[in-house]
Short mmCIF file of C-alpha atoms in Angstrom, two decimals:
data_model
loop_
_atom_site.label_atom_id
_atom_site.label_comp_id
_atom_site.label_asym_id
_atom_site.label_seq_id
_atom_site.Cartn_x
_atom_site.Cartn_y
_atom_site.Cartn_z
CA MET L 1 118.72 107.65 180.89
CA GLU L 2 121.38 108.57 177.74
CA ASP L 3 124.89 107.84 178.33
CA ARG L 4 127.48 110.72 176.43
CA VAL L 5 130.37 111.94 176.75
CA SER L 6 131.45 115.79 176.09
CA ILE L 7 134.14 117.69 175.64
CA HIS L 8 134.56 121.46 177.33
CA PHE L 9 137.13 123.96 175.43
CA SER L 10 138.69 126.09 177.61
CA VAL L 11 138.95 129.53 176.22
CA GLU L 12 141.49 131.01 178.63
CA ASP L 13 143.09 129.15 179.82
CA GLY L 14 143.42 125.95 177.13
CA ILE L 15 141.68 123.40 179.96
CA ILE L 16 139.65 120.66 177.94
CA GLU L 17 138.09 118.40 179.58
CA VAL L 18 136.45 115.34 178.89
CA GLU L 19 132.98 114.38 180.45
CA GLN L 20 131.54 110.85 180.77
CA LYS L 21 128.02 110.18 181.27
CA LYS L 22 126.52 106.92 182.70
CA GLY L 23 123.25 106.90 184.05
CA PRO L 24 123.27 108.48 187.01
CA LEU L 25 126.66 108.47 187.22
CA ILE L 26 129.28 111.95 185.85
CA SER L 27 133.58 111.21 185.95
CA ARG L 28 135.05 114.23 184.03
CA LYS L 29 139.03 114.07 183.04
CA GLU L 30 141.61 116.79 182.26
CA ILE L 31 143.72 115.60 178.58
CA SER L 32 145.87 117.19 177.07
CA ARG L 33 146.11 118.71 173.64
CA ASP L 34 147.71 115.44 171.92
CA GLN L 35 145.19 112.90 173.77
CA LEU L 36 142.87 114.72 172.30
CA LEU L 37 144.30 114.83 169.11
CA ASN L 38 145.00 110.76 169.09
CA CYS L 39 142.04 110.59 169.98
CA PHE L 40 140.15 111.72 167.19
CA ARG L 41 142.40 110.50 164.73
CA LYS L 42 141.18 106.71 165.83
CA SER L 43 137.93 107.31 165.29
CA VAL L 44 137.74 108.65 161.57
CA TYR L 45 137.79 106.00 159.35
CA ILE L 46 139.15 107.61 156.18
CA ARG L 47 138.77 105.50 152.69
CA GLU L 48 142.22 104.45 150.87
CA ASP L 49 141.75 106.75 147.99
CA ALA L 50 141.16 109.34 150.27
CA PRO L 51 144.05 111.65 150.61
CA PRO L 52 146.43 112.07 153.14
CA VAL L 53 145.70 113.84 156.20
CA LEU L 54 146.70 117.20 157.09
CA SER L 55 148.91 117.90 160.59
CA SER L 56 148.13 120.83 162.06
CA GLY L 57 150.99 120.28 164.51
CA PHE L 58 150.43 121.65 168.00
CA LEU L 59 148.76 125.33 167.37
CA PRO L 60 149.40 129.14 169.36
CA LEU L 61 147.25 129.17 172.81
CA ASN L 62 143.58 130.78 172.69
CA THR L 63 142.75 129.44 168.68
CA LEU L 64 139.00 129.65 167.91
CA ALA L 65 139.66 128.55 164.49
CA VAL L 66 141.84 126.68 161.46
CA ARG L 67 142.27 125.99 158.30
CA GLN L 68 144.74 124.27 155.88
CA THR L 69 145.60 123.71 153.14
CA LYS L 70 149.15 121.79 151.42
CA GLU L 71 149.98 125.58 150.36
CA SER L 72 149.39 127.54 154.62
CA VAL L 73 147.42 127.35 157.80
CA SER L 74 145.64 130.28 158.47
CA VAL L 75 144.16 130.61 162.43
CA VAL L 76 141.89 133.11 163.96
CA VAL L 77 143.36 133.52 167.91
CA TRP L 78 141.87 135.28 170.74
CA TYR L 79 144.16 137.78 172.09
CA PRO L 80 143.49 137.43 175.88
CA ARG L 81 145.60 141.25 176.85
CA LEU L 82 143.83 144.14 177.60
CA ARG L 83 146.55 146.14 177.39
CA ALA L 84 149.33 146.98 174.78
CA ASP L 85 152.23 148.96 174.04
CA LEU L 86 151.05 151.12 170.95
CA SER L 87 152.19 154.35 169.29
CA LEU L 88 151.02 157.25 166.74
CA TYR L 89 154.35 158.13 164.64
CA LYS L 90 156.97 158.61 167.37
CA THR L 91 154.21 159.39 169.98
CA PRO L 92 154.86 156.25 172.76
CA TYR L 93 152.01 154.22 173.99
CA PRO L 94 152.68 151.95 176.53
CA ASP L 95 150.55 149.39 177.78
CA PHE L 96 147.21 151.34 176.59
CA PRO L 97 144.33 150.06 176.64
CA ILE L 98 142.47 148.16 174.00
CA PRO L 99 139.57 145.99 173.92
CA ARG L 100 139.14 142.90 172.70
CA LEU L 101 140.55 141.55 170.26
CA VAL L 102 141.08 138.24 167.29
CA PHE L 103 144.04 138.17 165.36
CA GLY L 104 143.55 135.89 161.63
CA PHE L 105 146.91 135.38 159.77
CA SER L 106 148.24 132.59 157.18
CA VAL L 107 151.44 130.27 157.75
CA GLY L 108 153.12 129.33 154.81
CA ALA L 109 154.07 125.32 154.29
CA ALA L 110 157.48 125.84 152.91
CA ASP L 111 158.88 129.34 154.21
CA GLY L 112 157.53 130.07 156.59
CA ALA L 113 156.11 133.39 156.40
CA VAL L 114 153.42 135.66 157.39
CA SER L 115 150.67 136.80 155.06
CA ALA L 116 146.94 138.13 155.73
CA CYS L 117 146.68 139.44 158.86
CA ARG L 118 143.46 140.88 160.17
CA ILE L 119 141.86 142.38 162.62
CA GLY L 120 138.57 142.35 164.50
CA VAL L 121 136.97 143.48 167.91
CA ILE L 122 134.29 141.81 169.48
CA ALA L 123 132.47 141.81 172.54
CA ASP L 124 133.44 140.98 175.92
CA GLU L 125 133.37 137.56 176.62
CA THR L 126 133.70 134.37 176.02
CA PRO L 127 134.47 133.82 172.34
CA THR L 128 131.86 132.23 170.72
CA PRO L 129 130.22 132.20 166.90
CA ASP L 130 127.37 134.17 167.56
CA THR L 131 129.87 137.19 169.40
CA ILE L 132 128.63 140.52 168.24
CA MET L 133 131.62 142.96 166.02
CA TYR L 134 132.76 145.93 165.94
CA HIS L 135 134.98 149.04 164.33
CA TYR L 136 137.88 148.33 164.25
CA PRO L 137 138.74 152.51 165.86
CA PHE L 138 141.62 152.61 165.70
CA SER L 139 144.43 152.79 161.87
CA ASN L 140 145.90 150.32 160.30
CA VAL L 141 142.83 148.46 159.61
CA ASP L 142 140.02 148.61 156.93
CA SER L 143 136.22 147.69 156.97
CA SER L 144 137.52 143.70 156.06
CA GLY L 145 140.04 143.31 159.07
CA SER L 146 142.58 143.71 156.37
CA LEU L 147 146.24 145.09 158.04
CA CYS L 148 147.87 147.15 157.29
CA ILE L 149 151.70 146.58 157.59
CA GLY L 150 153.22 149.31 155.22
CA ALA L 151 156.95 148.34 155.30
CA ASN L 152 157.53 146.04 157.57
CA THR L 153 159.22 142.68 158.28
CA LEU L 154 157.47 139.79 159.30
CA PRO L 155 159.21 137.00 161.12
CA LYS L 156 158.54 133.37 159.94
CA TYR L 157 157.57 131.32 161.79
CA LYS L 158 158.76 127.21 160.85
CA GLU L 159 156.56 125.85 164.07
CA LEU L 160 153.20 128.07 164.22
CA ARG L 161 152.96 127.58 167.92
CA LYS L 162 155.73 130.12 167.99
CA ALA L 163 152.84 132.16 166.03
CA ALA L 164 151.63 133.34 170.04
CA GLY L 165 153.23 136.13 169.73
CA LEU L 166 152.73 137.99 166.71
CA PRO L 167 149.41 139.81 167.46
CA ALA L 168 151.27 141.48 169.75
CA LEU L 169 154.43 142.72 167.51
CA LEU L 170 151.36 143.32 165.07
CA LEU L 171 149.90 145.83 167.36
CA SER L 172 153.44 147.49 167.92
CA ILE L 173 153.75 147.94 164.49
CA PRO L 174 153.28 151.92 164.73
CA ASN L 175 150.37 153.05 163.33
CA ASN L 176 149.84 156.22 161.77
CA PHE L 177 145.91 158.04 160.55
CA ASP L 178 145.82 155.15 156.88
CA ARG L 179 142.49 153.58 157.32
CA PHE L 180 141.39 155.81 160.46
CA ASP L 181 138.09 156.70 160.23
CA PRO L 182 136.53 159.24 162.87
CA SER L 183 133.68 157.57 162.23
CA ASP L 184 134.39 154.48 164.08
CA ASN L 185 134.46 155.76 167.05
CA GLN L 186 131.09 157.41 168.57
CA LEU L 187 132.71 160.79 169.56
CA GLY L 188 133.90 160.82 166.50
CA LEU L 189 137.61 162.25 167.77
CA ASP L 190 140.46 162.55 165.20
CA TYR L 191 143.89 160.12 166.28
CA ARG L 192 145.45 161.72 168.17
CA ASP L 193 142.50 163.33 170.63
CA LEU L 194 141.34 159.82 171.30
CA MET L 195 144.75 158.34 172.15
CA GLN L 196 144.58 161.03 174.62
CA HIS L 197 141.46 160.78 175.45
CA LEU L 198 142.04 156.54 176.11
CA LYS L 199 145.03 156.38 177.34
CA ASP L 200 143.69 156.82 181.32
CA LYS L 201 140.69 154.86 180.53
CA GLU L 202 139.90 151.58 181.75
CA PRO L 203 138.90 148.73 178.27
CA ALA L 204 135.48 148.35 180.30
CA TYR L 205 135.16 152.03 178.60
CA TYR L 206 134.59 151.50 174.85
CA TYR L 207 131.84 149.35 175.26
CA THR L 208 130.18 152.25 176.99
CA ASP L 209 131.64 155.46 175.97
CA ILE L 210 133.85 154.58 171.96
CA LEU L 211 133.10 151.03 169.94
CA ILE L 212 130.20 150.46 166.96
CA PRO L 213 129.24 147.41 166.53
CA ASN L 214 129.13 146.80 162.73
CA GLY L 215 127.45 144.45 162.30
CA GLN L 216 129.08 141.19 161.90
CA THR L 217 129.74 138.01 164.24
CA LEU L 218 132.64 136.39 165.00
CA ALA L 219 131.43 133.90 162.36
CA HIS L 220 131.49 136.32 158.96
CA PHE L 221 135.44 137.34 160.56
CA ILE L 222 136.15 133.16 160.47
CA GLN L 223 134.64 132.22 157.12
CA HIS L 224 137.24 134.66 155.82
CA MET L 225 139.88 132.71 156.68
#
């Protein structure tokens, strides 16, 4: 019987569990992110002529992927909430139901400036690389997921972990009709009619009556970090 060690990640609550199997015996232990990173660092062989290792530091909760260079850190995060405060021009839609979303963005290493913001709609499931994606049913986001923030000023994050609040901030930016396409929702509704139609619905309604698959998976979204 093969001995092995497995690491399990819980996306919803951020728990990391190490499972060790020795013959018929199985033991499990929860560890912190810092403990996991230290284990990885100690187990990696680095050549003397290798470039310096770049540490991401503490990442925002629910981070799915990270890519780091000397200039910036790019992350994709899973947004666990199914309601948000939205607005269309000056019409507010507080506590509005939304589908499962992922956000991509970059944070400058030198100044903490946020750039390259993207939003994607994913299936209502625990995210995996094969999770299917859908057309974004609202406005201000193009077919690649790129978000137009207009003249809005975004905060700077000297500590990457503090960017956990960025998705809610991006959703709160007032929407207009820019990049909205009625063909991106099953009912073919224009934007105002769509918002009125959805405001009293449950988030699950998106997956039966609104969303249209875009032919991509979460892996495609992450590849464009």
